[in-house]
Amino acid sequence: QVQLVESGGGLVQAGGSLRLSCAASGRLFSINDMGWYRQAPGKQRELVAVITSGGDTNYKDSVKGRFTVSRDNAKNTVYLQMNSLKPEDTAVYYCNAEIRVFRFSTMNNYWGQGTQVTVSS
């Protein structure tokens, strides 16, 4: 009933930029934190950036100053602007959101399907 649909991944040269988008749809009473995780081959999934419903942000140290997370609450969408990309940023990027589907239901975590970001050197 809840879907997170990502877009914007692709292949880019080192130093380039990409913008990821993730739109939540379905039964959505409220959305709390929204964020981006990534998983490189052979590595664990890691937090890249998160933004609260109020707009507070938190970033993985290695992306600070290069990545910017933002959201449009009216569109239930979160974005990740990635600048000065490096080969080590190569991974599958996953959108995550904490969503309450009914007024009195619990807050649950939902994931997008993932989008590949590949940075060539």
mmCIF file of N, CA and C in Angstrom:
data_model
loop_
_atom_site.group_PDB
_atom_site.id
_atom_site.type_symbol
_atom_site.label_atom_id
_atom_site.label_comp_id
_atom_site.label_asym_id
_atom_site.label_seq_id
_atom_site.Cartn_x
_atom_site.Cartn_y
_atom_site.Cartn_z
ATOM 1 N N GLN A 1 0.811 -1.211 0.000
ATOM 2 C CA GLN A 1 0.000 0.000 0.000
ATOM 3 C C GLN A 1 0.837 1.250 0.000
ATOM 4 N N VAL A 2 2.076 1.133 0.425
ATOM 5 C CA VAL A 2 3.010 2.250 0.390
ATOM 6 C C VAL A 2 4.124 1.905 -0.589
ATOM 7 N N GLN A 3 4.418 2.840 -1.452
ATOM 8 C CA GLN A 3 5.509 2.647 -2.400
ATOM 9 C C GLN A 3 6.469 3.815 -2.334
ATOM 10 N N LEU A 4 7.747 3.502 -2.417
ATOM 11 C CA LEU A 4 8.774 4.514 -2.581
ATOM 12 C C LEU A 4 9.431 4.255 -3.932
ATOM 13 N N VAL A 5 9.333 5.225 -4.816
ATOM 14 C CA VAL A 5 9.853 5.054 -6.172
ATOM 15 C C VAL A 5 10.992 6.035 -6.393
ATOM 16 N N GLU A 6 12.165 5.470 -6.692
ATOM 17 C CA GLU A 6 13.372 6.281 -6.869
ATOM 18 C C GLU A 6 13.645 6.506 -8.347
ATOM 19 N N SER A 7 14.362 7.586 -8.610
ATOM 20 C CA SER A 7 14.815 7.866 -9.967
ATOM 21 C C SER A 7 16.057 8.737 -9.899
ATOM 22 N N GLY A 8 16.795 8.767 -11.004
ATOM 23 C CA GLY A 8 17.913 9.694 -11.106
ATOM 24 C C GLY A 8 19.290 9.086 -11.068
ATOM 25 N N GLY A 9 19.402 7.789 -10.856
ATOM 26 C CA GLY A 9 20.717 7.174 -10.855
ATOM 27 C C GLY A 9 21.302 7.112 -12.249
ATOM 28 N N GLY A 10 22.556 6.655 -12.334
ATOM 29 C CA GLY A 10 23.190 6.537 -13.638
ATOM 30 C C GLY A 10 24.686 6.483 -13.544
ATOM 31 N N LEU A 11 25.312 6.669 -14.703
ATOM 32 C CA LEU A 11 26.766 6.642 -14.812
ATOM 33 C C LEU A 11 27.272 8.071 -15.001
ATOM 34 N N VAL A 12 28.280 8.440 -14.221
ATOM 35 C CA VAL A 12 28.834 9.792 -14.314
ATOM 36 C C VAL A 12 30.335 9.726 -14.080
ATOM 37 N N GLN A 13 31.056 10.652 -14.652
ATOM 38 C CA GLN A 13 32.499 10.714 -14.422
ATOM 39 C C GLN A 13 32.797 11.351 -13.081
ATOM 40 N N ALA A 14 33.943 11.029 -12.549
ATOM 41 C CA ALA A 14 34.384 11.636 -11.286
ATOM 42 C C ALA A 14 34.352 13.155 -11.412
ATOM 43 N N GLY A 15 33.851 13.801 -10.367
ATOM 44 C CA GLY A 15 33.693 15.240 -10.384
ATOM 45 C C GLY A 15 32.331 15.706 -10.851
ATOM 46 N N GLY A 16 31.557 14.801 -11.403
ATOM 47 C CA GLY A 16 30.241 15.137 -11.918
ATOM 48 C C GLY A 16 29.172 15.160 -10.847
ATOM 49 N N SER A 17 27.941 15.360 -11.299
ATOM 50 C CA SER A 17 26.806 15.490 -10.381
ATOM 51 C C SER A 17 25.647 14.607 -10.830
ATOM 52 N N LEU A 18 24.862 14.206 -9.857
ATOM 53 C CA LEU A 18 23.606 13.499 -10.094
ATOM 54 C C LEU A 18 22.607 13.957 -9.041
ATOM 55 N N ARG A 19 21.346 13.873 -9.391
ATOM 56 C CA ARG A 19 20.282 14.185 -8.438
ATOM 57 C C ARG A 19 19.322 13.014 -8.373
ATOM 58 N N LEU A 20 19.180 12.460 -7.179
ATOM 59 C CA LEU A 20 18.245 11.369 -6.951
ATOM 60 C C LEU A 20 16.937 11.914 -6.391
ATOM 61 N N SER A 21 15.845 11.270 -6.794
ATOM 62 C CA SER A 21 14.534 11.623 -6.263
ATOM 63 C C SER A 21 13.847 10.362 -5.762
ATOM 64 N N CYS A 22 13.006 10.525 -4.759
ATOM 65 C CA CYS A 22 12.239 9.397 -4.226
ATOM 66 C C CYS A 22 10.871 9.916 -3.804
ATOM 67 N N ALA A 23 9.837 9.394 -4.448
ATOM 68 C CA ALA A 23 8.476 9.820 -4.156
ATOM 69 C C ALA A 23 7.724 8.707 -3.443
ATOM 70 N N ALA A 24 7.096 9.062 -2.338
ATOM 71 C CA ALA A 24 6.259 8.125 -1.592
ATOM 72 C C ALA A 24 4.817 8.261 -2.055
ATOM 73 N N SER A 25 4.161 7.115 -2.211
ATOM 74 C CA SER A 25 2.757 7.128 -2.638
ATOM 75 C C SER A 25 1.994 6.019 -1.921
ATOM 76 N N GLY A 26 0.655 6.110 -2.010
ATOM 77 C CA GLY A 26 -0.181 5.127 -1.339
ATOM 78 C C GLY A 26 -0.851 5.744 -0.129
ATOM 79 N N ARG A 27 -1.137 4.886 0.855
ATOM 80 C CA ARG A 27 -1.791 5.366 2.072
ATOM 81 C C ARG A 27 -0.732 6.010 2.978
ATOM 82 N N LEU A 28 -0.787 7.316 3.114
ATOM 83 C CA LEU A 28 0.223 8.056 3.870
ATOM 84 C C LEU A 28 -0.466 9.013 4.819
ATOM 85 N N PHE A 29 -0.526 8.659 6.101
ATOM 86 C CA PHE A 29 -1.085 9.617 7.056
ATOM 87 C C PHE A 29 -0.037 10.658 7.427
ATOM 88 N N SER A 30 1.182 10.185 7.715
ATOM 89 C CA SER A 30 2.264 11.113 8.010
ATOM 90 C C SER A 30 3.606 10.454 7.696
ATOM 91 N N ILE A 31 4.576 11.302 7.385
ATOM 92 C CA ILE A 31 5.939 10.843 7.112
ATOM 93 C C ILE A 31 6.890 11.539 8.055
ATOM 94 N N ASN A 32 7.721 10.771 8.734
ATOM 95 C CA ASN A 32 8.677 11.347 9.670
ATOM 96 C C ASN A 32 10.007 11.538 8.936
ATOM 97 N N ASP A 33 11.048 10.886 9.367
ATOM 98 C CA ASP A 33 12.339 11.019 8.696
ATOM 99 C C ASP A 33 12.303 10.393 7.302
ATOM 100 N N MET A 34 13.028 11.030 6.373
ATOM 101 C CA MET A 34 13.267 10.457 5.049
ATOM 102 C C MET A 34 14.772 10.506 4.810
ATOM 103 N N GLY A 35 15.275 9.509 4.117
ATOM 104 C CA GLY A 35 16.716 9.516 3.934
ATOM 105 C C GLY A 35 17.189 8.613 2.825
ATOM 106 N N TRP A 36 18.497 8.598 2.672
ATOM 107 C CA TRP A 36 19.163 7.818 1.653
ATOM 108 C C TRP A 36 20.243 6.945 2.281
ATOM 109 N N TYR A 37 20.255 5.700 1.862
ATOM 110 C CA TYR A 37 21.287 4.745 2.235
ATOM 111 C C TYR A 37 21.958 4.266 0.952
ATOM 112 N N ARG A 38 23.124 3.667 1.092
ATOM 113 C CA ARG A 38 23.765 3.073 -0.073
ATOM 114 C C ARG A 38 24.463 1.774 0.313
ATOM 115 N N GLN A 39 24.611 0.918 -0.698
ATOM 116 C CA GLN A 39 25.282 -0.352 -0.474
ATOM 117 C C GLN A 39 26.175 -0.652 -1.661
ATOM 118 N N ALA A 40 27.467 -0.718 -1.410
ATOM 119 C CA ALA A 40 28.440 -1.071 -2.435
ATOM 120 C C ALA A 40 28.644 -2.588 -2.415
ATOM 121 N N PRO A 41 29.121 -3.163 -3.509
ATOM 122 C CA PRO A 41 29.330 -4.618 -3.555
ATOM 123 C C PRO A 41 30.240 -5.086 -2.423
ATOM 124 N N GLY A 42 29.780 -6.103 -1.716
ATOM 125 C CA GLY A 42 30.577 -6.679 -0.642
ATOM 126 C C GLY A 42 30.582 -5.885 0.650
ATOM 127 N N LYS A 43 29.794 -4.822 0.700
ATOM 128 C CA LYS A 43 29.770 -3.978 1.905
ATOM 129 C C LYS A 43 28.362 -3.906 2.472
ATOM 130 N N GLN A 44 28.286 -3.477 3.722
ATOM 131 C CA GLN A 44 26.993 -3.323 4.361
ATOM 132 C C GLN A 44 26.313 -2.035 3.910
ATOM 133 N N ARG A 45 25.001 -2.026 3.995
ATOM 134 C CA ARG A 45 24.255 -0.814 3.690
ATOM 135 C C ARG A 45 24.583 0.236 4.744
ATOM 136 N N GLU A 46 24.790 1.475 4.296
ATOM 137 C CA GLU A 46 25.165 2.552 5.218
ATOM 138 C C GLU A 46 24.319 3.784 4.977
ATOM 139 N N LEU A 47 24.132 4.542 6.046
ATOM 140 C CA LEU A 47 23.381 5.790 5.957
ATOM 141 C C LEU A 47 24.213 6.838 5.224
ATOM 142 N N VAL A 48 23.594 7.515 4.279
ATOM 143 C CA VAL A 48 24.246 8.602 3.558
ATOM 144 C C VAL A 48 23.764 9.950 4.081
ATOM 145 N N ALA A 49 22.446 10.123 4.152
ATOM 146 C CA ALA A 49 21.893 11.397 4.592
ATOM 147 C C ALA A 49 20.461 11.172 5.037
ATOM 148 N N VAL A 50 20.029 11.968 6.001
ATOM 149 C CA VAL A 50 18.662 11.882 6.496
ATOM 150 C C VAL A 50 18.143 13.289 6.755
ATOM 151 N N ILE A 51 16.838 13.466 6.572
ATOM 152 C CA ILE A 51 16.202 14.750 6.825
ATOM 153 C C ILE A 51 14.912 14.506 7.584
ATOM 154 N N THR A 52 14.712 15.271 8.649
ATOM 155 C CA THR A 52 13.498 15.131 9.436
ATOM 156 C C THR A 52 12.340 15.872 8.775
ATOM 157 N N SER A 53 11.155 15.678 9.299
ATOM 158 C CA SER A 53 9.991 16.371 8.757
ATOM 159 C C SER A 53 10.115 17.881 8.941
ATOM 160 N N GLY A 54 10.903 18.291 9.918
ATOM 161 C CA GLY A 54 11.124 19.705 10.159
ATOM 162 C C GLY A 54 12.282 20.304 9.381
ATOM 163 N N GLY A 55 13.014 19.441 8.670
ATOM 164 C CA GLY A 55 14.089 19.952 7.831
ATOM 165 C C GLY A 55 15.490 19.822 8.403
ATOM 166 N N ASP A 56 15.630 19.237 9.583
ATOM 167 C CA ASP A 56 16.965 19.010 10.122
ATOM 168 C C ASP A 56 17.637 17.887 9.339
ATOM 169 N N THR A 57 18.940 18.033 9.120
ATOM 170 C CA THR A 57 19.661 17.062 8.295
ATOM 171 C C THR A 57 20.858 16.473 9.029
ATOM 172 N N ASN A 58 21.264 15.299 8.564
ATOM 173 C CA ASN A 58 22.449 14.644 9.092
ATOM 174 C C ASN A 58 23.097 13.879 7.939
ATOM 175 N N TYR A 59 24.436 13.917 7.884
ATOM 176 C CA TYR A 59 25.152 13.313 6.757
ATOM 177 C C TYR A 59 26.270 12.393 7.226
ATOM 178 N N LYS A 60 26.556 11.417 6.395
ATOM 179 C CA LYS A 60 27.770 10.625 6.565
ATOM 180 C C LYS A 60 28.959 11.569 6.361
ATOM 181 N N ASP A 61 29.989 11.403 7.173
ATOM 182 C CA ASP A 61 31.111 12.341 7.136
ATOM 183 C C ASP A 61 31.713 12.491 5.741
ATOM 184 N N SER A 62 31.831 11.397 5.023
ATOM 185 C CA SER A 62 32.542 11.442 3.746
ATOM 186 C C SER A 62 31.763 12.164 2.647
ATOM 187 N N VAL A 63 30.497 12.484 2.872
ATOM 188 C CA VAL A 63 29.718 13.181 1.842
ATOM 189 C C VAL A 63 29.407 14.617 2.241
ATOM 190 N N LYS A 64 29.750 14.994 3.439
ATOM 191 C CA LYS A 64 29.478 16.361 3.888
ATOM 192 C C LYS A 64 30.166 17.370 2.963
ATOM 193 N N GLY A 65 29.421 18.399 2.598
ATOM 194 C CA GLY A 65 29.958 19.409 1.701
ATOM 195 C C GLY A 65 29.806 19.062 0.230
ATOM 196 N N ARG A 66 29.468 17.810 -0.068
ATOM 197 C CA ARG A 66 29.292 17.397 -1.467
ATOM 198 C C ARG A 66 27.835 17.015 -1.770
ATOM 199 N N PHE A 67 27.168 16.416 -0.805
ATOM 200 C CA PHE A 67 25.782 15.959 -0.993
ATOM 201 C C PHE A 67 24.843 16.854 -0.205
ATOM 202 N N THR A 68 23.650 17.047 -0.734
ATOM 203 C CA THR A 68 22.616 17.815 -0.042
ATOM 204 C C THR A 68 21.294 17.057 -0.124
ATOM 205 N N VAL A 69 20.717 16.794 1.040
ATOM 206 C CA VAL A 69 19.408 16.148 1.091
ATOM 207 C C VAL A 69 18.345 17.216 1.317
ATOM 208 N N SER A 70 17.226 17.080 0.640
ATOM 209 C CA SER A 70 16.114 18.009 0.796
ATOM 210 C C SER A 70 14.809 17.250 0.597
ATOM 211 N N ARG A 71 13.704 17.892 0.947
ATOM 212 C CA ARG A 71 12.415 17.237 0.770
ATOM 213 C C ARG A 71 11.341 18.248 0.443
ATOM 214 N N ASP A 72 10.324 17.771 -0.245
ATOM 215 C CA ASP A 72 9.128 18.556 -0.546
ATOM 216 C C ASP A 72 7.975 17.822 0.123
ATOM 217 N N ASN A 73 7.548 18.317 1.253
ATOM 218 C CA ASN A 73 6.507 17.619 2.022
ATOM 219 C C ASN A 73 5.173 17.578 1.270
ATOM 220 N N ALA A 74 4.905 18.579 0.471
ATOM 221 C CA ALA A 74 3.653 18.604 -0.291
ATOM 222 C C ALA A 74 3.622 17.493 -1.340
ATOM 223 N N LYS A 75 4.803 17.093 -1.812
ATOM 224 C CA LYS A 75 4.891 16.048 -2.828
ATOM 225 C C LYS A 75 5.353 14.712 -2.249
ATOM 226 N N ASN A 76 5.552 14.662 -0.931
ATOM 227 C CA ASN A 76 6.034 13.433 -0.285
ATOM 228 C C ASN A 76 7.287 12.897 -0.969
ATOM 229 N N THR A 77 8.187 13.811 -1.270
ATOM 230 C CA THR A 77 9.369 13.464 -2.049
ATOM 231 C C THR A 77 10.633 13.931 -1.344
ATOM 232 N N VAL A 78 11.659 13.090 -1.410
ATOM 233 C CA VAL A 78 12.967 13.435 -0.876
ATOM 234 C C VAL A 78 13.970 13.400 -2.027
ATOM 235 N N TYR A 79 14.936 14.293 -1.955
ATOM 236 C CA TYR A 79 15.946 14.430 -3.002
ATOM 237 C C TYR A 79 17.347 14.271 -2.407
ATOM 238 N N LEU A 80 18.267 13.868 -3.250
ATOM 239 C CA LEU A 80 19.677 13.847 -2.874
ATOM 240 C C LEU A 80 20.476 14.430 -4.029
ATOM 241 N N GLN A 81 20.977 15.641 -3.825
ATOM 242 C CA GLN A 81 21.844 16.273 -4.811
ATOM 243 C C GLN A 81 23.277 15.863 -4.506
ATOM 244 N N MET A 82 23.913 15.225 -5.469
ATOM 245 C CA MET A 82 25.271 14.714 -5.267
ATOM 246 C C MET A 82 26.220 15.430 -6.217
ATOM 247 N N ASN A 83 27.134 16.190 -5.652
ATOM 248 C CA ASN A 83 28.131 16.927 -6.431
ATOM 249 C C ASN A 83 29.530 16.377 -6.140
ATOM 250 N N SER A 84 30.460 16.729 -6.997
ATOM 251 C CA SER A 84 31.857 16.306 -6.827
ATOM 252 C C SER A 84 31.943 14.806 -6.547
ATOM 253 N N LEU A 85 31.258 14.042 -7.339
ATOM 254 C CA LEU A 85 31.190 12.595 -7.112
ATOM 255 C C LEU A 85 32.552 11.940 -7.283
ATOM 256 N N LYS A 86 32.769 10.911 -6.465
ATOM 257 C CA LYS A 86 34.019 10.164 -6.469
ATOM 258 C C LYS A 86 33.734 8.690 -6.789
ATOM 259 N N PRO A 87 34.715 7.972 -7.300
ATOM 260 C CA PRO A 87 34.488 6.537 -7.581
ATOM 261 C C PRO A 87 34.007 5.766 -6.361
ATOM 262 N N GLU A 88 34.446 6.169 -5.178
ATOM 263 C CA GLU A 88 34.026 5.470 -3.962
ATOM 264 C C GLU A 88 32.570 5.737 -3.602
ATOM 265 N N ASP A 89 31.905 6.635 -4.310
ATOM 266 C CA ASP A 89 30.467 6.841 -4.122
ATOM 267 C C ASP A 89 29.642 5.818 -4.897
ATOM 268 N N THR A 90 30.301 5.014 -5.707
ATOM 269 C CA THR A 90 29.597 4.011 -6.495
ATOM 270 C C THR A 90 28.895 3.010 -5.586
ATOM 271 N N ALA A 91 27.603 2.840 -5.795
ATOM 272 C CA ALA A 91 26.792 1.950 -4.953
ATOM 273 C C ALA A 91 25.365 1.945 -5.479
ATOM 274 N N VAL A 92 24.566 1.060 -4.912
ATOM 275 C CA VAL A 92 23.119 1.142 -5.096
ATOM 276 C C VAL A 92 22.579 2.029 -3.980
ATOM 277 N N TYR A 93 21.839 3.037 -4.347
ATOM 278 C CA TYR A 93 21.295 3.992 -3.387
ATOM 279 C C TYR A 93 19.821 3.667 -3.137
ATOM 280 N N TYR A 94 19.474 3.590 -1.851
ATOM 281 C CA TYR A 94 18.120 3.243 -1.434
ATOM 282 C C TYR A 94 17.490 4.400 -0.677
ATOM 283 N N CYS A 95 16.254 4.666 -1.008
ATOM 284 C CA CYS A 95 15.458 5.641 -0.282
ATOM 285 C C CYS A 95 14.796 4.949 0.912
ATOM 286 N N ASN A 96 14.673 5.671 2.005
ATOM 287 C CA ASN A 96 14.025 5.145 3.208
ATOM 288 C C ASN A 96 13.119 6.205 3.794
ATOM 289 N N ALA A 97 11.979 5.770 4.335
ATOM 290 C CA ALA A 97 11.067 6.717 4.967
ATOM 291 C C ALA A 97 10.342 6.052 6.122
ATOM 292 N N GLU A 98 10.125 6.821 7.161
ATOM 293 C CA GLU A 98 9.334 6.377 8.304
ATOM 294 C C GLU A 98 7.912 6.899 8.098
ATOM 295 N N ILE A 99 6.973 5.978 7.930
ATOM 296 C CA ILE A 99 5.626 6.363 7.522
ATOM 297 C C ILE A 99 4.578 5.766 8.453
ATOM 298 N N ARG A 100 3.620 6.608 8.781
ATOM 299 C CA ARG A 100 2.432 6.158 9.516
ATOM 300 C C ARG A 100 1.294 6.135 8.508
ATOM 301 N N VAL A 101 0.668 4.961 8.321
ATOM 302 C CA VAL A 101 -0.355 4.851 7.276
ATOM 303 C C VAL A 101 -1.746 5.220 7.766
ATOM 304 N N PHE A 102 -1.992 5.072 9.049
ATOM 305 C CA PHE A 102 -3.247 5.482 9.648
ATOM 306 C C PHE A 102 -2.928 6.356 10.855
ATOM 307 N N ARG A 103 -3.934 7.089 11.315
ATOM 308 C CA ARG A 103 -3.715 8.038 12.396
ATOM 309 C C ARG A 103 -3.174 7.359 13.641
ATOM 310 N N PHE A 104 -3.673 6.186 13.985
ATOM 311 C CA PHE A 104 -3.284 5.533 15.232
ATOM 312 C C PHE A 104 -2.405 4.300 15.002
ATOM 313 N N SER A 105 -1.861 4.156 13.813
ATOM 314 C CA SER A 105 -0.967 3.027 13.553
ATOM 315 C C SER A 105 0.456 3.393 13.964
ATOM 316 N N THR A 106 1.303 2.380 14.017
ATOM 317 C CA THR A 106 2.703 2.624 14.368
ATOM 318 C C THR A 106 3.450 3.192 13.163
ATOM 319 N N MET A 107 4.593 3.793 13.450
ATOM 320 C CA MET A 107 5.463 4.284 12.395
ATOM 321 C C MET A 107 6.310 3.113 11.899
ATOM 322 N N ASN A 108 6.315 2.875 10.605
ATOM 323 C CA ASN A 108 7.092 1.780 10.038
ATOM 324 C C ASN A 108 8.083 2.293 8.998
ATOM 325 N N ASN A 109 9.145 1.536 8.827
ATOM 326 C CA ASN A 109 10.170 1.870 7.827
ATOM 327 C C ASN A 109 9.828 1.259 6.476
ATOM 328 N N TYR A 110 9.974 2.059 5.439
ATOM 329 C CA TYR A 110 9.748 1.580 4.077
ATOM 330 C C TYR A 110 10.982 1.897 3.236
ATOM 331 N N TRP A 111 11.225 1.030 2.239
ATOM 332 C CA TRP A 111 12.397 1.152 1.391
ATOM 333 C C TRP A 111 12.008 1.232 -0.086
ATOM 334 N N GLY A 112 12.787 1.992 -0.832
ATOM 335 C CA GLY A 112 12.663 1.977 -2.276
ATOM 336 C C GLY A 112 13.374 0.768 -2.855
ATOM 337 N N GLN A 113 13.279 0.631 -4.175
ATOM 338 C CA GLN A 113 13.833 -0.539 -4.842
ATOM 339 C C GLN A 113 15.333 -0.403 -5.109
ATOM 340 N N GLY A 114 15.856 0.787 -4.969
ATOM 341 C CA GLY A 114 17.275 1.026 -5.192
ATOM 342 C C GLY A 114 17.547 1.542 -6.590
ATOM 343 N N THR A 115 18.532 2.414 -6.691
ATOM 344 C CA THR A 115 18.957 2.935 -7.974
ATOM 345 C C THR A 115 20.479 2.938 -8.027
ATOM 346 N N GLN A 116 21.026 2.470 -9.136
ATOM 347 C CA GLN A 116 22.475 2.329 -9.249
ATOM 348 C C GLN A 116 23.126 3.674 -9.582
ATOM 349 N N VAL A 117 24.152 3.995 -8.828
ATOM 350 C CA VAL A 117 25.004 5.154 -9.123
ATOM 351 C C VAL A 117 26.415 4.633 -9.361
ATOM 352 N N THR A 118 26.954 4.918 -10.528
ATOM 353 C CA THR A 118 28.294 4.477 -10.871
ATOM 354 C C THR A 118 29.130 5.688 -11.251
ATOM 355 N N VAL A 119 30.258 5.855 -10.570
ATOM 356 C CA VAL A 119 31.157 6.978 -10.823
ATOM 357 C C VAL A 119 32.453 6.423 -11.392
ATOM 358 N N SER A 120 32.766 6.820 -12.612
ATOM 359 C CA SER A 120 33.975 6.336 -13.263
ATOM 360 C C SER A 120 35.142 7.297 -13.003
ATOM 361 N N SER A 121 36.329 6.723 -12.943
ATOM 362 C CA SER A 121 37.514 7.547 -12.658
ATOM 363 C C SER A 121 38.144 8.094 -13.929
#
